[in-house]
Tab-separated table of C-alpha atoms in Angstrom:
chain	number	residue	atom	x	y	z
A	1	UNK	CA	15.968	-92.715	12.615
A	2	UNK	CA	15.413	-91.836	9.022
A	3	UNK	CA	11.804	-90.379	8.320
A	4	UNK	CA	9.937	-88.630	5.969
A	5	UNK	CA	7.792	-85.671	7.243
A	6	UNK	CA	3.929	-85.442	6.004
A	7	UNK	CA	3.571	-81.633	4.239
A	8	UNK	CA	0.746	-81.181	7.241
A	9	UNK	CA	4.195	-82.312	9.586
A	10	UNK	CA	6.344	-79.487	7.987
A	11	UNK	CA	3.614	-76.665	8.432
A	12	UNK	CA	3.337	-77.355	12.165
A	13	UNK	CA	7.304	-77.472	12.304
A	14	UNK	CA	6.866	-74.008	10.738
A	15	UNK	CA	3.972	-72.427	12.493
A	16	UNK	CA	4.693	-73.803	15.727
A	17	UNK	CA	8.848	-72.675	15.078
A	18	UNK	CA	10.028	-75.980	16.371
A	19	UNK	CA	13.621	-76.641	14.740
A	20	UNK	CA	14.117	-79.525	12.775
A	21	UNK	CA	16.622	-80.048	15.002
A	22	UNK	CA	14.472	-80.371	17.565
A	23	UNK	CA	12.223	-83.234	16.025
A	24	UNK	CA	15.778	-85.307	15.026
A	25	UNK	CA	16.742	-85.154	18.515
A	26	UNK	CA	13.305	-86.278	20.115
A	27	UNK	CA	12.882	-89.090	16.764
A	28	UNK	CA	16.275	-89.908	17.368
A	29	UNK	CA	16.279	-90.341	21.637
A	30	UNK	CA	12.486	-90.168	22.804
A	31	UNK	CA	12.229	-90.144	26.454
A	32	UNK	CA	8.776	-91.953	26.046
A	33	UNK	CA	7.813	-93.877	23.133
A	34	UNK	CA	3.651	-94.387	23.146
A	35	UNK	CA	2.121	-97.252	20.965
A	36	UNK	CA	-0.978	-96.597	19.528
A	37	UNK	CA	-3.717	-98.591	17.087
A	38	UNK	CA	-2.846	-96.569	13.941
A	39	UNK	CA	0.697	-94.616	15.078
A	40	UNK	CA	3.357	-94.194	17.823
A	41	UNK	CA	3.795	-91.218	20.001
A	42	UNK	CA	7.795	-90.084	20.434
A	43	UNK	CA	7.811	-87.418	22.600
A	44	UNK	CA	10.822	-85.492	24.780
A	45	UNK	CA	11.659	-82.565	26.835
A	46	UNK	CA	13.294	-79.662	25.446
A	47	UNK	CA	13.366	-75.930	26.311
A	48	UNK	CA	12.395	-73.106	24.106
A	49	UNK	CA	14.232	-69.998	22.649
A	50	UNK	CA	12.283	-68.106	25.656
A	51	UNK	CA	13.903	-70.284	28.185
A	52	UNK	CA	10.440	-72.444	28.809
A	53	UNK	CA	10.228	-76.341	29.174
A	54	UNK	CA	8.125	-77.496	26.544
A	55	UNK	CA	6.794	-81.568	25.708
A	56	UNK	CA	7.451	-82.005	22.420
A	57	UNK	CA	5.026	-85.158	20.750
A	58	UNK	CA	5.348	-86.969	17.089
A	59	UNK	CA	2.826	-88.917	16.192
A	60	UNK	CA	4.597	-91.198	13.469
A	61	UNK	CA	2.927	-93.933	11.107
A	62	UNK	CA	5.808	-96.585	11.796
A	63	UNK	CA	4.296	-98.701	9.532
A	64	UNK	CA	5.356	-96.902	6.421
A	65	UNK	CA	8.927	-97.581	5.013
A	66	UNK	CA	10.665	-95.030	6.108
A	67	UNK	CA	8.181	-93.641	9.122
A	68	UNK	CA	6.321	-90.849	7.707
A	69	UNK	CA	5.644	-88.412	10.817
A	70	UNK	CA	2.638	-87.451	10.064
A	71	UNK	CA	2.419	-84.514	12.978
A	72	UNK	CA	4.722	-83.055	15.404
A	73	UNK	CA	3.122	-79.995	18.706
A	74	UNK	CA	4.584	-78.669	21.597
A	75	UNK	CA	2.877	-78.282	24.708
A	76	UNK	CA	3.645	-76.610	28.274
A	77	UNK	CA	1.059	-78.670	29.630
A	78	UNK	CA	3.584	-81.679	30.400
A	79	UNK	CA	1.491	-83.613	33.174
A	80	UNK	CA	-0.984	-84.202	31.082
A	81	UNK	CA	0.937	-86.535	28.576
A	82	UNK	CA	3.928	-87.321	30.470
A	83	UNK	CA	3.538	-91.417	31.652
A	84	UNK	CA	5.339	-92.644	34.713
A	85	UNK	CA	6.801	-95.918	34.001
């Protein structure tokens, strides 16, 4: 997916270290994708330098041309955004 990151997207990448990489893999192959009023939620697994399973969510505004994400965390705390299908 092409996208344009939000400067308050690229500080977060940066103070949270999550590798660009990262974020193209997730924006790229979500494992969930959440619709929302005003955004959509792609978020994916991934594990961390220090070996830990981390959720990573982007909250994108889809309805820009090209997405603009406008917000990217990580989270340990899976269950509580995870959806069974």
């Amino acid at each position: 997916m092409d996208f344009e990151l939000s400067k308050h997207a690229q500080e977060e990448l940066q103070k949270r270290r999550i590798p660009l990489q990262v974020l193209q893999f997730i924006l790229n192959r979500p494992s969930q994708i959440i619709e929302e009023q005003d955004f959509t939620i792609y978020q994916g697994l991934f594990i961390s330098h220090n070996k830990k399973r981390y959720l990573l969510r982007v909250f994108v505004n889809t309805t820009l041309q090209p997405p603009k994400v406008i917000t990217v965390y990580k989270t340990s705390n899976i269950s509580k955004y995870w959806r069974e299908s």
